[in-house]
């Protein structure tokens, strides 16, 4: 019995041919990709946009400036999309390599680095990158927080724990601070001994 060098899917000479699975290629490990960030424009076409008067001749240079301006708008969207979700340290390296300057960095809750040499924001994720001015080289960046700083209200309806009003207030204060308890308690009229119609009129 000989096996064809083409590796048939069934062995010859066997009843009906003995099937065996064909080899499958190993899954490829995804390689890290460098964000494709376009370089800043050499000149600012927005400063030279034409403003023709009715009857003026439209020149080819006018269409060129309009096309360059639209390209810059598209590049800004591409930069924001390419750097979204990247670490700020990686985004800063890519932007500096293309000739951009980061003038300001702020987290979603308003925190800012101590100075240009502060690397504490390098591990945060980029949320947005915006140009200071269209056609320029300066950009600003918004990054995430290092930890989840959101505060969630505790579950006071758990069947395992029975809260009194005072215990519920203390639990809410320990989680939310004074933010959730700043208002005055709602005043309600005394309804004991009232009929349903009287209570409805008093609550209106």
Short mmCIF file of C-alpha atoms in Angstrom, two decimals:
data_model
loop_
_atom_site.label_atom_id
_atom_site.label_comp_id
_atom_site.label_asym_id
_atom_site.label_seq_id
_atom_site.Cartn_x
_atom_site.Cartn_y
_atom_site.Cartn_z
CA UNK A 1 0.00 0.00 0.00
CA UNK A 2 1.37 3.36 -0.97
CA UNK A 3 0.22 6.75 0.16
CA UNK A 4 0.08 9.53 -2.36
CA UNK A 5 2.45 12.42 -1.62
CA UNK A 6 -0.50 14.80 -1.95
CA UNK A 7 -1.78 13.60 1.47
CA UNK A 8 -5.26 12.43 0.47
CA UNK A 9 -8.05 12.83 2.97
CA UNK A 10 -8.69 9.05 2.88
CA UNK A 11 -6.25 6.14 2.98
CA UNK A 12 -6.38 4.06 -0.22
CA UNK A 13 -6.93 0.32 -0.06
CA UNK A 14 -9.27 0.44 2.93
CA UNK A 15 -13.01 -0.25 2.78
CA UNK A 16 -14.60 3.03 1.89
CA UNK A 17 -11.36 4.76 2.60
CA UNK A 18 -10.29 5.48 6.17
CA UNK A 19 -10.81 9.17 6.81
CA UNK A 20 -8.43 11.15 8.98
CA UNK A 21 -8.50 14.85 9.87
CA UNK A 22 -6.37 17.16 7.82
CA UNK A 23 -3.81 19.22 9.72
CA UNK A 24 -4.87 22.72 10.64
CA UNK A 25 -2.55 25.69 10.94
CA UNK A 26 -1.78 26.90 14.43
CA UNK A 27 -3.54 30.12 15.44
CA UNK A 28 -1.36 33.15 15.00
CA UNK A 29 -0.61 35.22 18.06
CA UNK A 30 -1.69 38.81 17.35
CA UNK A 31 1.25 41.14 17.13
CA UNK A 32 1.12 44.58 18.70
CA UNK A 33 0.54 47.22 16.06
CA UNK A 34 1.87 50.74 16.06
CA UNK A 35 -0.91 53.36 15.76
CA UNK A 36 -1.02 54.88 12.29
CA UNK A 37 -0.90 58.57 13.18
CA UNK A 38 -0.55 60.99 10.25
CA UNK A 39 2.03 63.77 10.62
CA UNK A 40 0.94 67.38 11.15
CA UNK A 41 0.68 69.61 8.09
CA UNK A 42 3.70 71.62 7.02
CA UNK A 43 1.56 74.76 6.68
CA UNK A 44 -1.82 75.80 7.99
CA UNK A 45 -4.26 75.92 5.05
CA UNK A 46 -7.06 77.25 7.24
CA UNK A 47 -5.27 80.59 7.51
CA UNK A 48 -5.32 80.92 3.71
CA UNK A 49 -8.84 79.74 2.93
CA UNK A 50 -10.40 81.79 0.13
CA UNK A 51 -13.38 84.03 0.67
CA UNK A 52 -14.38 84.93 -2.90
CA UNK A 53 -16.98 87.51 -3.67
CA UNK A 54 -19.83 86.84 -6.10
CA UNK A 55 -18.45 86.88 -9.62
CA UNK A 56 -14.82 86.22 -8.61
CA UNK A 57 -12.95 83.54 -10.47
CA UNK A 58 -12.34 80.31 -8.58
CA UNK A 59 -8.72 79.30 -8.88
CA UNK A 60 -7.14 75.87 -8.65
CA UNK A 61 -5.22 76.98 -5.55
CA UNK A 62 -8.53 77.56 -3.78
CA UNK A 63 -9.60 73.96 -4.32
CA UNK A 64 -6.17 72.81 -3.14
CA UNK A 65 -6.53 74.68 0.15
CA UNK A 66 -10.04 73.33 0.65
CA UNK A 67 -8.82 69.78 0.03
CA UNK A 68 -5.92 70.25 2.43
CA UNK A 69 -8.26 71.58 5.10
CA UNK A 70 -10.60 68.61 4.73
CA UNK A 71 -7.62 66.28 4.94
CA UNK A 72 -6.60 67.84 8.26
CA UNK A 73 -10.11 67.32 9.65
CA UNK A 74 -9.96 63.67 8.57
CA UNK A 75 -6.49 63.28 10.10
CA UNK A 76 -7.76 64.58 13.45
CA UNK A 77 -10.47 61.92 13.47
CA UNK A 78 -7.90 59.27 12.54
CA UNK A 79 -5.55 60.33 15.35
CA UNK A 80 -8.34 60.14 17.93
CA UNK A 81 -9.43 56.71 16.68
CA UNK A 82 -5.92 55.26 16.46
CA UNK A 83 -4.94 56.35 19.97
CA UNK A 84 -8.25 55.51 21.64
CA UNK A 85 -7.69 52.89 24.34
CA UNK A 86 -3.89 53.03 24.10
CA UNK A 87 -1.82 53.83 27.15
CA UNK A 88 -0.88 57.46 27.46
CA UNK A 89 2.81 56.57 27.51
CA UNK A 90 2.48 54.85 24.13
CA UNK A 91 0.37 57.68 22.70
CA UNK A 92 2.84 60.29 23.89
CA UNK A 93 5.72 58.47 22.18
CA UNK A 94 3.81 58.14 18.91
CA UNK A 95 2.70 61.78 18.91
CA UNK A 96 6.19 63.04 19.70
CA UNK A 97 7.63 60.89 16.92
CA UNK A 98 5.28 62.50 14.42
CA UNK A 99 6.05 66.03 15.55
CA UNK A 100 3.04 66.78 17.77
CA UNK A 101 3.25 68.52 21.12
CA UNK A 102 0.93 67.69 24.02
CA UNK A 103 0.10 70.95 25.75
CA UNK A 104 -2.30 69.61 28.38
CA UNK A 105 -3.40 66.28 29.83
CA UNK A 106 -6.45 65.80 32.04
CA UNK A 107 -8.28 62.79 33.39
CA UNK A 108 -12.03 62.38 33.10
CA UNK A 109 -12.43 63.68 36.67
CA UNK A 110 -10.18 66.70 36.17
CA UNK A 111 -6.87 65.42 37.56
CA UNK A 112 -3.70 66.65 35.86
CA UNK A 113 -0.04 65.56 36.05
CA UNK A 114 2.34 67.53 38.24
CA UNK A 115 4.46 68.61 35.27
CA UNK A 116 5.75 67.65 31.82
CA UNK A 117 8.14 65.11 33.34
CA UNK A 118 5.47 63.39 35.45
CA UNK A 119 5.08 59.79 34.23
CA UNK A 120 2.29 58.81 36.62
CA UNK A 121 -0.24 59.09 33.78
CA UNK A 122 1.65 56.77 31.40
CA UNK A 123 -0.38 53.68 32.31
CA UNK A 124 -3.75 55.36 31.91
CA UNK A 125 -5.86 54.78 28.82
CA UNK A 126 -6.40 57.50 26.25
CA UNK A 127 -10.03 58.60 25.91
CA UNK A 128 -9.63 61.41 23.39
CA UNK A 129 -6.99 63.45 21.60
CA UNK A 130 -8.04 66.84 20.26
CA UNK A 131 -6.12 69.52 18.36
CA UNK A 132 -5.65 72.88 20.04
CA UNK A 133 -6.24 74.45 16.62
CA UNK A 134 -6.91 72.77 13.29
CA UNK A 135 -3.77 72.91 11.21
CA UNK A 136 -1.43 73.19 14.20
CA UNK A 137 0.90 70.79 15.97
CA UNK A 138 -0.39 71.13 19.55
CA UNK A 139 -2.93 68.68 20.97
CA UNK A 140 -4.66 68.02 24.28
CA UNK A 141 -5.47 64.58 25.69
CA UNK A 142 -8.12 63.14 27.99
CA UNK A 143 -7.19 59.95 29.85
CA UNK A 144 -8.91 57.54 32.20
CA UNK A 145 -8.58 57.29 35.95
CA UNK A 146 -6.21 54.81 37.58
CA UNK A 147 -8.97 53.15 39.59
CA UNK A 148 -12.72 53.05 39.45
CA UNK A 149 -13.70 56.02 41.58
CA UNK A 150 -17.44 55.68 41.09
CA UNK A 151 -19.47 55.27 44.25
CA UNK A 152 -22.38 52.91 44.31
CA UNK A 153 -25.28 52.99 46.74
CA UNK A 154 -25.38 49.99 49.08
CA UNK A 155 -28.22 47.50 48.94
CA UNK A 156 -30.46 48.30 51.89
CA UNK A 157 -33.16 45.83 50.87
CA UNK A 158 -31.13 42.69 51.57
CA UNK A 159 -33.12 40.02 53.34
CA UNK A 160 -30.05 38.94 55.30
CA UNK A 161 -29.70 42.32 57.04
CA UNK A 162 -32.52 44.28 58.62
CA UNK A 163 -31.66 47.99 58.84
CA UNK A 164 -33.23 50.53 61.11
CA UNK A 165 -33.53 54.04 59.73
CA UNK A 166 -30.51 55.21 61.72
CA UNK A 167 -28.42 52.24 60.54
CA UNK A 168 -29.44 52.87 56.93
CA UNK A 169 -28.43 56.53 57.18
CA UNK A 170 -25.05 55.63 58.67
CA UNK A 171 -24.46 53.01 55.98
CA UNK A 172 -25.31 55.47 53.22
CA UNK A 173 -23.06 58.11 54.79
CA UNK A 174 -20.12 55.69 55.03
CA UNK A 175 -20.36 54.94 51.30
CA UNK A 176 -21.55 58.21 49.76
CA UNK A 177 -20.24 60.67 52.30
CA UNK A 178 -22.33 63.79 52.66
CA UNK A 179 -23.10 63.99 48.93
CA UNK A 180 -26.20 61.83 49.10
CA UNK A 181 -27.46 63.29 52.39
CA UNK A 182 -27.10 67.00 51.75
CA UNK A 183 -30.81 67.71 51.40
CA UNK A 184 -33.30 68.07 54.21
CA UNK A 185 -35.64 65.16 54.93
CA UNK A 186 -39.00 65.37 53.20
CA UNK A 187 -41.78 66.56 55.52
CA UNK A 188 -44.94 64.49 55.30
CA UNK A 189 -48.25 65.24 57.00
CA UNK A 190 -49.65 63.08 59.76
CA UNK A 191 -52.14 60.69 58.13
CA UNK A 192 -53.02 58.38 61.00
CA UNK A 193 -56.76 58.21 61.59
CA UNK A 194 -57.57 59.86 58.25
CA UNK A 195 -59.82 58.36 55.63
CA UNK A 196 -58.43 57.58 52.19
CA UNK A 197 -60.16 60.60 50.66
CA UNK A 198 -58.86 62.92 53.39
CA UNK A 199 -55.33 61.56 53.01
CA UNK A 200 -55.45 62.04 49.24
CA UNK A 201 -56.60 65.66 49.63
CA UNK A 202 -53.88 66.38 52.19
CA UNK A 203 -51.13 64.94 50.01
CA UNK A 204 -52.05 67.06 47.00
#
